[in-house]
Amino acid sequence: VQLQASGGGLVQPGGSLRLSCAASGAIFSINAMGWYRQAPGKRRELVATINGGGGTYYADSVKGRFTISRDNAKNTVYLQMKSLKPEDTAVYFCNAAIDQYGSRSYRDFWGQGTQVTVSS
């Protein structure tokens, strides 16, 4: 299984970006998918998650500005980011809990990370 993240870049404060993360390979089903981020010198932190039923969770720091969504047909999770702030600067990682063979045993997989830089 591979998770391929894309969509990062340089944006001015107040701007928007949309991240995508597509899972491929031996996939039977995907449960929760999510986005994490890690800023220089800081620990990786949870940004948002979405479960198989579409229920979502957001870190307080991004509520009202970020929206997580998923396309189950494409095994893809998205993160729409608006009103970006300099403190949103980080490497963003996607995560998915995947059952590869129909065993109802889910394993965590991670994408390679995509850099988001918010700066004027």
mmCIF file of N, CA and C in Angstrom:
data_model
loop_
_atom_site.group_PDB
_atom_site.id
_atom_site.type_symbol
_atom_site.label_atom_id
_atom_site.label_comp_id
_atom_site.label_asym_id
_atom_site.label_seq_id
_atom_site.Cartn_x
_atom_site.Cartn_y
_atom_site.Cartn_z
ATOM 1 N N VAL A 1 0.846 -1.188 0.000
ATOM 2 C CA VAL A 1 0.000 0.000 0.000
ATOM 3 C C VAL A 1 0.880 1.237 0.000
ATOM 4 N N GLN A 2 0.483 2.210 -0.805
ATOM 5 C CA GLN A 2 1.163 3.506 -0.813
ATOM 6 C C GLN A 2 0.136 4.609 -0.656
ATOM 7 N N LEU A 3 0.513 5.646 0.099
ATOM 8 C CA LEU A 3 -0.287 6.853 0.216
ATOM 9 C C LEU A 3 0.521 7.983 -0.414
ATOM 10 N N GLN A 4 -0.035 8.590 -1.438
ATOM 11 C CA GLN A 4 0.641 9.651 -2.163
ATOM 12 C C GLN A 4 -0.045 10.982 -1.888
ATOM 13 N N ALA A 5 0.662 11.847 -1.172
ATOM 14 C CA ALA A 5 0.123 13.172 -0.832
ATOM 15 C C ALA A 5 0.593 14.205 -1.845
ATOM 16 N N SER A 6 -0.265 15.186 -2.083
ATOM 17 C CA SER A 6 0.083 16.267 -2.998
ATOM 18 C C SER A 6 -0.699 17.515 -2.635
ATOM 19 N N GLY A 7 -0.302 18.646 -3.223
ATOM 20 C CA GLY A 7 -1.059 19.870 -3.056
ATOM 21 C C GLY A 7 -0.416 20.912 -2.174
ATOM 22 N N GLY A 8 0.698 20.591 -1.548
ATOM 23 C CA GLY A 8 1.358 21.575 -0.715
ATOM 24 C C GLY A 8 2.008 22.672 -1.533
ATOM 25 N N GLY A 9 2.508 23.687 -0.839
ATOM 26 C CA GLY A 9 3.168 24.781 -1.529
ATOM 27 C C GLY A 9 3.320 25.991 -0.650
ATOM 28 N N LEU A 10 3.668 27.100 -1.298
ATOM 29 C CA LEU A 10 3.845 28.381 -0.616
ATOM 30 C C LEU A 10 2.607 29.233 -0.853
ATOM 31 N N VAL A 11 2.055 29.775 0.214
ATOM 32 C CA VAL A 11 0.855 30.593 0.104
ATOM 33 C C VAL A 11 0.965 31.753 1.070
ATOM 34 N N GLN A 12 0.357 32.874 0.720
ATOM 35 C CA GLN A 12 0.369 34.031 1.601
ATOM 36 C C GLN A 12 -0.637 33.869 2.727
ATOM 37 N N PRO A 13 -0.411 34.531 3.848
ATOM 38 C CA PRO A 13 -1.404 34.493 4.931
ATOM 39 C C PRO A 13 -2.782 34.888 4.422
ATOM 40 N N GLY A 14 -3.789 34.137 4.870
ATOM 41 C CA GLY A 14 -5.144 34.373 4.405
ATOM 42 C C GLY A 14 -5.508 33.576 3.173
ATOM 43 N N GLY A 15 -4.529 32.925 2.569
ATOM 44 C CA GLY A 15 -4.760 32.163 1.355
ATOM 45 C C GLY A 15 -5.312 30.773 1.619
ATOM 46 N N SER A 16 -5.461 30.015 0.534
ATOM 47 C CA SER A 16 -6.041 28.672 0.608
ATOM 48 C C SER A 16 -5.169 27.660 -0.127
ATOM 49 N N LEU A 17 -5.259 26.437 0.322
ATOM 50 C CA LEU A 17 -4.628 25.309 -0.353
ATOM 51 C C LEU A 17 -5.518 24.090 -0.168
ATOM 52 N N ARG A 18 -5.424 23.152 -1.105
ATOM 53 C CA ARG A 18 -6.151 21.893 -0.981
ATOM 54 C C ARG A 18 -5.155 20.742 -1.104
ATOM 55 N N LEU A 19 -5.073 19.953 -0.061
ATOM 56 C CA LEU A 19 -4.208 18.782 -0.071
ATOM 57 C C LEU A 19 -5.016 17.553 -0.477
ATOM 58 N N SER A 20 -4.352 16.643 -1.176
ATOM 59 C CA SER A 20 -4.965 15.370 -1.555
ATOM 60 C C SER A 20 -4.041 14.243 -1.151
ATOM 61 N N CYS A 21 -4.623 13.086 -0.866
ATOM 62 C CA CYS A 21 -3.825 11.909 -0.530
ATOM 63 C C CYS A 21 -4.569 10.692 -1.054
ATOM 64 N N ALA A 22 -3.948 10.013 -2.011
ATOM 65 C CA ALA A 22 -4.560 8.847 -2.628
ATOM 66 C C ALA A 22 -3.869 7.572 -2.173
ATOM 67 N N ALA A 23 -4.652 6.607 -1.758
ATOM 68 C CA ALA A 23 -4.126 5.305 -1.347
ATOM 69 C C ALA A 23 -4.241 4.338 -2.508
ATOM 70 N N SER A 24 -3.210 3.520 -2.686
ATOM 71 C CA SER A 24 -3.209 2.538 -3.768
ATOM 72 C C SER A 24 -2.525 1.267 -3.302
ATOM 73 N N GLY A 25 -2.754 0.190 -4.043
ATOM 74 C CA GLY A 25 -2.155 -1.082 -3.693
ATOM 75 C C GLY A 25 -3.202 -2.068 -3.210
ATOM 76 N N ALA A 26 -2.779 -2.991 -2.358
ATOM 77 C CA ALA A 26 -3.665 -4.033 -1.844
ATOM 78 C C ALA A 26 -4.575 -3.444 -0.767
ATOM 79 N N ILE A 27 -5.790 -3.062 -1.176
ATOM 80 C CA ILE A 27 -6.747 -2.427 -0.263
ATOM 81 C C ILE A 27 -8.079 -3.147 -0.357
ATOM 82 N N PHE A 28 -8.547 -3.653 0.787
ATOM 83 C CA PHE A 28 -9.885 -4.229 0.833
ATOM 84 C C PHE A 28 -10.880 -3.178 1.305
ATOM 85 N N SER A 29 -10.537 -2.503 2.388
ATOM 86 C CA SER A 29 -11.376 -1.415 2.867
ATOM 87 C C SER A 29 -10.525 -0.444 3.683
ATOM 88 N N ILE A 30 -11.018 0.796 3.773
ATOM 89 C CA ILE A 30 -10.337 1.837 4.545
ATOM 90 C C ILE A 30 -11.276 2.342 5.622
ATOM 91 N N ASN A 31 -10.798 2.391 6.842
ATOM 92 C CA ASN A 31 -11.593 2.929 7.936
ATOM 93 C C ASN A 31 -11.292 4.419 8.048
ATOM 94 N N ALA A 32 -10.694 4.842 9.112
ATOM 95 C CA ALA A 32 -10.423 6.272 9.291
ATOM 96 C C ALA A 32 -9.273 6.733 8.392
ATOM 97 N N MET A 33 -9.389 7.975 7.944
ATOM 98 C CA MET A 33 -8.319 8.652 7.220
ATOM 99 C C MET A 33 -8.092 9.997 7.902
ATOM 100 N N GLY A 34 -6.889 10.495 7.808
ATOM 101 C CA GLY A 34 -6.639 11.742 8.504
ATOM 102 C C GLY A 34 -5.404 12.467 8.021
ATOM 103 N N TRP A 35 -5.251 13.663 8.568
ATOM 104 C CA TRP A 35 -4.093 14.505 8.283
ATOM 105 C C TRP A 35 -3.422 14.896 9.595
ATOM 106 N N TYR A 36 -2.110 14.846 9.597
ATOM 107 C CA TYR A 36 -1.282 15.279 10.706
ATOM 108 C C TYR A 36 -0.284 16.286 10.153
ATOM 109 N N ARG A 37 0.327 17.042 11.045
ATOM 110 C CA ARG A 37 1.358 17.970 10.603
ATOM 111 C C ARG A 37 2.480 18.049 11.623
ATOM 112 N N GLN A 38 3.652 18.400 11.120
ATOM 113 C CA GLN A 38 4.813 18.543 11.989
ATOM 114 C C GLN A 38 5.597 19.773 11.572
ATOM 115 N N ALA A 39 5.661 20.724 12.487
ATOM 116 C CA ALA A 39 6.438 21.941 12.257
ATOM 117 C C ALA A 39 7.868 21.721 12.754
ATOM 118 N N PRO A 40 8.826 22.490 12.254
ATOM 119 C CA PRO A 40 10.214 22.326 12.682
ATOM 120 C C PRO A 40 10.366 22.429 14.192
ATOM 121 N N GLY A 41 11.013 21.448 14.783
ATOM 122 C CA GLY A 41 11.261 21.466 16.213
ATOM 123 C C GLY A 41 10.069 21.094 17.076
ATOM 124 N N LYS A 42 8.971 20.670 16.430
ATOM 125 C CA LYS A 42 7.776 20.319 17.193
ATOM 126 C C LYS A 42 7.370 18.877 16.919
ATOM 127 N N ARG A 43 6.517 18.363 17.780
ATOM 128 C CA ARG A 43 6.016 17.012 17.602
ATOM 129 C C ARG A 43 4.922 16.986 16.530
ATOM 130 N N ARG A 44 4.757 15.826 15.930
ATOM 131 C CA ARG A 44 3.680 15.658 14.965
ATOM 132 C C ARG A 44 2.349 15.765 15.714
ATOM 133 N N GLU A 45 1.411 16.513 15.103
ATOM 134 C CA GLU A 45 0.122 16.703 15.759
ATOM 135 C C GLU A 45 -1.014 16.369 14.797
ATOM 136 N N LEU A 46 -2.127 15.948 15.390
ATOM 137 C CA LEU A 46 -3.315 15.637 14.613
ATOM 138 C C LEU A 46 -3.969 16.927 14.133
ATOM 139 N N VAL A 47 -4.348 16.947 12.861
ATOM 140 C CA VAL A 47 -5.061 18.101 12.302
ATOM 141 C C VAL A 47 -6.540 17.783 12.164
ATOM 142 N N ALA A 48 -6.852 16.683 11.484
ATOM 143 C CA ALA A 48 -8.249 16.323 11.251
ATOM 144 C C ALA A 48 -8.341 14.859 10.867
ATOM 145 N N THR A 49 -9.480 14.247 11.199
ATOM 146 C CA THR A 49 -9.739 12.869 10.787
ATOM 147 C C THR A 49 -11.168 12.749 10.267
ATOM 148 N N ILE A 50 -11.359 11.726 9.461
ATOM 149 C CA ILE A 50 -12.695 11.404 8.962
ATOM 150 C C ILE A 50 -12.836 9.891 8.980
ATOM 151 N N ASN A 51 -13.925 9.388 9.579
ATOM 152 C CA ASN A 51 -14.086 7.947 9.680
ATOM 153 C C ASN A 51 -14.845 7.389 8.472
ATOM 154 N N GLY A 52 -15.045 6.091 8.493
ATOM 155 C CA GLY A 52 -15.668 5.451 7.345
ATOM 156 C C GLY A 52 -17.097 5.914 7.094
ATOM 157 N N GLY A 53 -17.756 6.385 8.155
ATOM 158 C CA GLY A 53 -19.120 6.870 8.020
ATOM 159 C C GLY A 53 -19.221 8.349 7.712
ATOM 160 N N GLY A 54 -18.080 9.000 7.608
ATOM 161 C CA GLY A 54 -18.057 10.423 7.277
ATOM 162 C C GLY A 54 -17.975 11.342 8.475
ATOM 163 N N GLY A 55 -17.919 10.775 9.674
ATOM 164 C CA GLY A 55 -17.777 11.609 10.853
ATOM 165 C C GLY A 55 -16.401 12.239 10.904
ATOM 166 N N THR A 56 -16.351 13.488 11.335
ATOM 167 C CA THR A 56 -15.099 14.237 11.306
ATOM 168 C C THR A 56 -14.695 14.734 12.687
ATOM 169 N N TYR A 57 -13.388 14.977 12.818
ATOM 170 C CA TYR A 57 -12.820 15.575 14.025
ATOM 171 C C TYR A 57 -11.771 16.569 13.581
ATOM 172 N N TYR A 58 -11.718 17.709 14.263
ATOM 173 C CA TYR A 58 -10.732 18.747 13.946
ATOM 174 C C TYR A 58 -10.017 19.192 15.213
ATOM 175 N N ALA A 59 -8.724 19.466 15.071
ATOM 176 C CA ALA A 59 -8.006 20.119 16.152
ATOM 177 C C ALA A 59 -8.582 21.521 16.343
ATOM 178 N N ASP A 60 -8.576 22.010 17.569
ATOM 179 C CA ASP A 60 -9.134 23.325 17.849
ATOM 180 C C ASP A 60 -8.483 24.415 17.000
ATOM 181 N N SER A 61 -7.209 24.259 16.721
ATOM 182 C CA SER A 61 -6.466 25.293 16.007
ATOM 183 C C SER A 61 -6.903 25.462 14.554
ATOM 184 N N VAL A 62 -7.633 24.483 14.008
ATOM 185 C CA VAL A 62 -8.020 24.568 12.596
ATOM 186 C C VAL A 62 -9.534 24.579 12.412
ATOM 187 N N LYS A 63 -10.294 24.448 13.460
ATOM 188 C CA LYS A 63 -11.753 24.429 13.348
ATOM 189 C C LYS A 63 -12.254 25.698 12.677
ATOM 190 N N GLY A 64 -13.167 25.521 11.735
ATOM 191 C CA GLY A 64 -13.727 26.664 11.029
ATOM 192 C C GLY A 64 -12.895 27.133 9.857
ATOM 193 N N ARG A 65 -11.673 26.618 9.740
ATOM 194 C CA ARG A 65 -10.797 27.026 8.622
ATOM 195 C C ARG A 65 -10.475 25.862 7.692
ATOM 196 N N PHE A 66 -10.364 24.670 8.242
ATOM 197 C CA PHE A 66 -10.016 23.484 7.451
ATOM 198 C C PHE A 66 -11.228 22.572 7.334
ATOM 199 N N THR A 67 -11.320 21.874 6.208
ATOM 200 C CA THR A 67 -12.375 20.895 5.994
ATOM 201 C C THR A 67 -11.776 19.619 5.427
ATOM 202 N N ILE A 68 -12.040 18.512 6.106
ATOM 203 C CA ILE A 68 -11.570 17.223 5.625
ATOM 204 C C ILE A 68 -12.721 16.508 4.928
ATOM 205 N N SER A 69 -12.397 15.808 3.845
ATOM 206 C CA SER A 69 -13.411 15.047 3.118
ATOM 207 C C SER A 69 -12.731 13.840 2.482
ATOM 208 N N ARG A 70 -13.540 12.924 1.959
ATOM 209 C CA ARG A 70 -12.964 11.748 1.334
ATOM 210 C C ARG A 70 -13.829 11.285 0.170
ATOM 211 N N ASP A 71 -13.182 10.634 -0.780
ATOM 212 C CA ASP A 71 -13.863 10.021 -1.913
ATOM 213 C C ASP A 71 -13.551 8.528 -1.833
ATOM 214 N N ASN A 72 -14.503 7.753 -1.355
ATOM 215 C CA ASN A 72 -14.236 6.337 -1.123
ATOM 216 C C ASN A 72 -13.981 5.582 -2.429
ATOM 217 N N ALA A 73 -14.597 6.011 -3.507
ATOM 218 C CA ALA A 73 -14.391 5.346 -4.796
ATOM 219 C C ALA A 73 -12.951 5.505 -5.280
ATOM 220 N N LYS A 74 -12.323 6.601 -4.855
ATOM 221 C CA LYS A 74 -10.952 6.876 -5.278
ATOM 222 C C LYS A 74 -9.936 6.610 -4.171
ATOM 223 N N ASN A 75 -10.403 6.122 -3.021
ATOM 224 C CA ASN A 75 -9.501 5.897 -1.869
ATOM 225 C C ASN A 75 -8.673 7.144 -1.572
ATOM 226 N N THR A 76 -9.320 8.273 -1.588
ATOM 227 C CA THR A 76 -8.616 9.552 -1.469
ATOM 228 C C THR A 76 -9.218 10.393 -0.356
ATOM 229 N N VAL A 77 -8.344 11.051 0.385
ATOM 230 C CA VAL A 77 -8.762 11.993 1.415
ATOM 231 C C VAL A 77 -8.230 13.373 1.037
ATOM 232 N N TYR A 78 -9.030 14.396 1.349
ATOM 233 C CA TYR A 78 -8.685 15.779 1.012
ATOM 234 C C TYR A 78 -8.650 16.622 2.278
ATOM 235 N N LEU A 79 -7.885 17.699 2.208
ATOM 236 C CA LEU A 79 -7.902 18.694 3.270
ATOM 237 C C LEU A 79 -7.954 20.066 2.610
ATOM 238 N N GLN A 80 -9.112 20.695 2.693
ATOM 239 C CA GLN A 80 -9.264 22.059 2.189
ATOM 240 C C GLN A 80 -8.879 23.011 3.306
ATOM 241 N N MET A 81 -7.896 23.842 3.050
ATOM 242 C CA MET A 81 -7.391 24.770 4.065
ATOM 243 C C MET A 81 -7.637 26.197 3.611
ATOM 244 N N LYS A 82 -8.321 26.969 4.446
ATOM 245 C CA LYS A 82 -8.623 28.370 4.143
ATOM 246 C C LYS A 82 -8.113 29.245 5.273
ATOM 247 N N SER A 83 -8.041 30.535 5.005
ATOM 248 C CA SER A 83 -7.589 31.509 6.016
ATOM 249 C C SER A 83 -6.294 31.037 6.678
ATOM 250 N N LEU A 84 -5.362 30.629 5.859
ATOM 251 C CA LEU A 84 -4.112 30.072 6.380
ATOM 252 C C LEU A 84 -3.307 31.114 7.135
ATOM 253 N N LYS A 85 -2.627 30.635 8.179
ATOM 254 C CA LYS A 85 -1.827 31.482 9.045
ATOM 255 C C LYS A 85 -0.371 31.001 9.002
ATOM 256 N N PRO A 86 0.568 31.865 9.336
ATOM 257 C CA PRO A 86 1.974 31.416 9.374
ATOM 258 C C PRO A 86 2.188 30.213 10.286
ATOM 259 N N GLU A 87 1.420 30.129 11.360
ATOM 260 C CA GLU A 87 1.571 28.987 12.272
ATOM 261 C C GLU A 87 1.039 27.676 11.699
ATOM 262 N N ASP A 88 0.421 27.716 10.540
ATOM 263 C CA ASP A 88 0.022 26.487 9.851
ATOM 264 C C ASP A 88 1.179 25.885 9.059
ATOM 265 N N THR A 89 2.281 26.600 8.982
ATOM 266 C CA THR A 89 3.444 26.101 8.256
ATOM 267 C C THR A 89 3.955 24.808 8.881
ATOM 268 N N ALA A 90 4.065 23.777 8.070
ATOM 269 C CA ALA A 90 4.480 22.459 8.564
ATOM 270 C C ALA A 90 4.546 21.498 7.376
ATOM 271 N N VAL A 91 5.090 20.322 7.643
ATOM 272 C CA VAL A 91 4.950 19.214 6.711
ATOM 273 C C VAL A 91 3.677 18.476 7.099
ATOM 274 N N TYR A 92 2.806 18.278 6.121
ATOM 275 C CA TYR A 92 1.524 17.635 6.371
ATOM 276 C C TYR A 92 1.586 16.183 5.882
ATOM 277 N N PHE A 93 1.178 15.282 6.759
ATOM 278 C CA PHE A 93 1.198 13.852 6.476
ATOM 279 C C PHE A 93 -0.218 13.298 6.471
ATOM 280 N N CYS A 94 -0.517 12.438 5.520
ATOM 281 C CA CYS A 94 -1.805 11.758 5.541
ATOM 282 C C CYS A 94 -1.638 10.372 6.160
ATOM 283 N N ASN A 95 -2.737 9.881 6.666
ATOM 284 C CA ASN A 95 -2.759 8.605 7.371
ATOM 285 C C ASN A 95 -4.053 7.876 7.032
ATOM 286 N N ALA A 96 -3.976 6.552 6.951
ATOM 287 C CA ALA A 96 -5.182 5.775 6.694
ATOM 288 C C ALA A 96 -5.087 4.439 7.410
ATOM 289 N N ALA A 97 -6.199 4.008 7.973
ATOM 290 C CA ALA A 97 -6.299 2.689 8.599
ATOM 291 C C ALA A 97 -6.899 1.749 7.560
ATOM 292 N N ILE A 98 -6.083 0.798 7.098
ATOM 293 C CA ILE A 98 -6.447 -0.013 5.933
ATOM 294 C C ILE A 98 -6.484 -1.496 6.269
ATOM 295 N N ASP A 99 -7.576 -2.124 5.838
ATOM 296 C CA ASP A 99 -7.695 -3.582 5.874
ATOM 297 C C ASP A 99 -7.314 -4.069 4.475
ATOM 298 N N GLN A 100 -6.214 -4.733 4.362
ATOM 299 C CA GLN A 100 -5.711 -5.101 3.029
ATOM 300 C C GLN A 100 -6.381 -6.340 2.440
ATOM 301 N N TYR A 101 -6.821 -7.264 3.279
ATOM 302 C CA TYR A 101 -7.236 -8.567 2.752
ATOM 303 C C TYR A 101 -8.609 -9.023 3.213
ATOM 304 N N GLY A 102 -9.384 -8.136 3.825
ATOM 305 C CA GLY A 102 -10.709 -8.529 4.276
ATOM 306 C C GLY A 102 -10.696 -9.272 5.587
ATOM 307 N N SER A 103 -9.634 -9.097 6.350
ATOM 308 C CA SER A 103 -9.500 -9.799 7.622
ATOM 309 C C SER A 103 -10.061 -9.010 8.792
ATOM 310 N N ARG A 104 -10.568 -7.785 8.507
ATOM 311 C CA ARG A 104 -11.051 -6.862 9.544
ATOM 312 C C ARG A 104 -9.935 -6.472 10.498
ATOM 313 N N SER A 105 -8.709 -6.594 10.044
ATOM 314 C CA SER A 105 -7.557 -6.141 10.811
ATOM 315 C C SER A 105 -7.000 -4.916 10.105
ATOM 316 N N TYR A 106 -7.089 -3.776 10.777
ATOM 317 C CA TYR A 106 -6.692 -2.525 10.144
ATOM 318 C C TYR A 106 -5.283 -2.141 10.589
ATOM 319 N N ARG A 107 -4.521 -1.691 9.630
ATOM 320 C CA ARG A 107 -3.146 -1.277 9.892
ATOM 321 C C ARG A 107 -2.971 0.164 9.429
ATOM 322 N N ASP A 108 -2.190 0.942 10.184
ATOM 323 C CA ASP A 108 -1.937 2.334 9.826
ATOM 324 C C ASP A 108 -0.877 2.454 8.737
ATOM 325 N N PHE A 109 -1.199 3.252 7.727
ATOM 326 C CA PHE A 109 -0.241 3.590 6.677
ATOM 327 C C PHE A 109 -0.096 5.109 6.621
ATOM 328 N N TRP A 110 1.111 5.561 6.238
ATOM 329 C CA TRP A 110 1.412 6.996 6.198
ATOM 330 C C TRP A 110 1.893 7.407 4.815
ATOM 331 N N GLY A 111 1.520 8.625 4.438
ATOM 332 C CA GLY A 111 2.051 9.217 3.223
ATOM 333 C C GLY A 111 3.411 9.835 3.487
ATOM 334 N N GLN A 112 4.033 10.340 2.432
ATOM 335 C CA GLN A 112 5.403 10.817 2.527
ATOM 336 C C GLN A 112 5.510 12.243 3.042
ATOM 337 N N GLY A 113 4.408 12.954 3.144
ATOM 338 C CA GLY A 113 4.460 14.334 3.621
ATOM 339 C C GLY A 113 4.528 15.328 2.483
ATOM 340 N N THR A 114 3.839 16.444 2.669
ATOM 341 C CA THR A 114 3.883 17.532 1.703
ATOM 342 C C THR A 114 4.040 18.849 2.479
ATOM 343 N N GLN A 115 4.943 19.684 2.009
ATOM 344 C CA GLN A 115 5.274 20.919 2.726
ATOM 345 C C GLN A 115 4.243 22.008 2.449
ATOM 346 N N VAL A 116 3.760 22.613 3.513
ATOM 347 C CA VAL A 116 2.899 23.791 3.413
ATOM 348 C C VAL A 116 3.620 24.939 4.107
ATOM 349 N N THR A 117 3.841 26.010 3.382
ATOM 350 C CA THR A 117 4.510 27.183 3.926
ATOM 351 C C THR A 117 3.606 28.393 3.751
ATOM 352 N N VAL A 118 3.294 29.048 4.864
ATOM 353 C CA VAL A 118 2.436 30.233 4.837
ATOM 354 C C VAL A 118 3.306 31.432 5.206
ATOM 355 N N SER A 119 3.545 32.263 4.228
ATOM 356 C CA SER A 119 4.459 33.385 4.441
ATOM 357 C C SER A 119 4.203 34.472 3.410
ATOM 358 N N SER A 120 4.418 35.708 3.838
ATOM 359 C CA SER A 120 4.294 36.827 2.900
ATOM 360 C C SER A 120 5.653 37.148 2.285
#
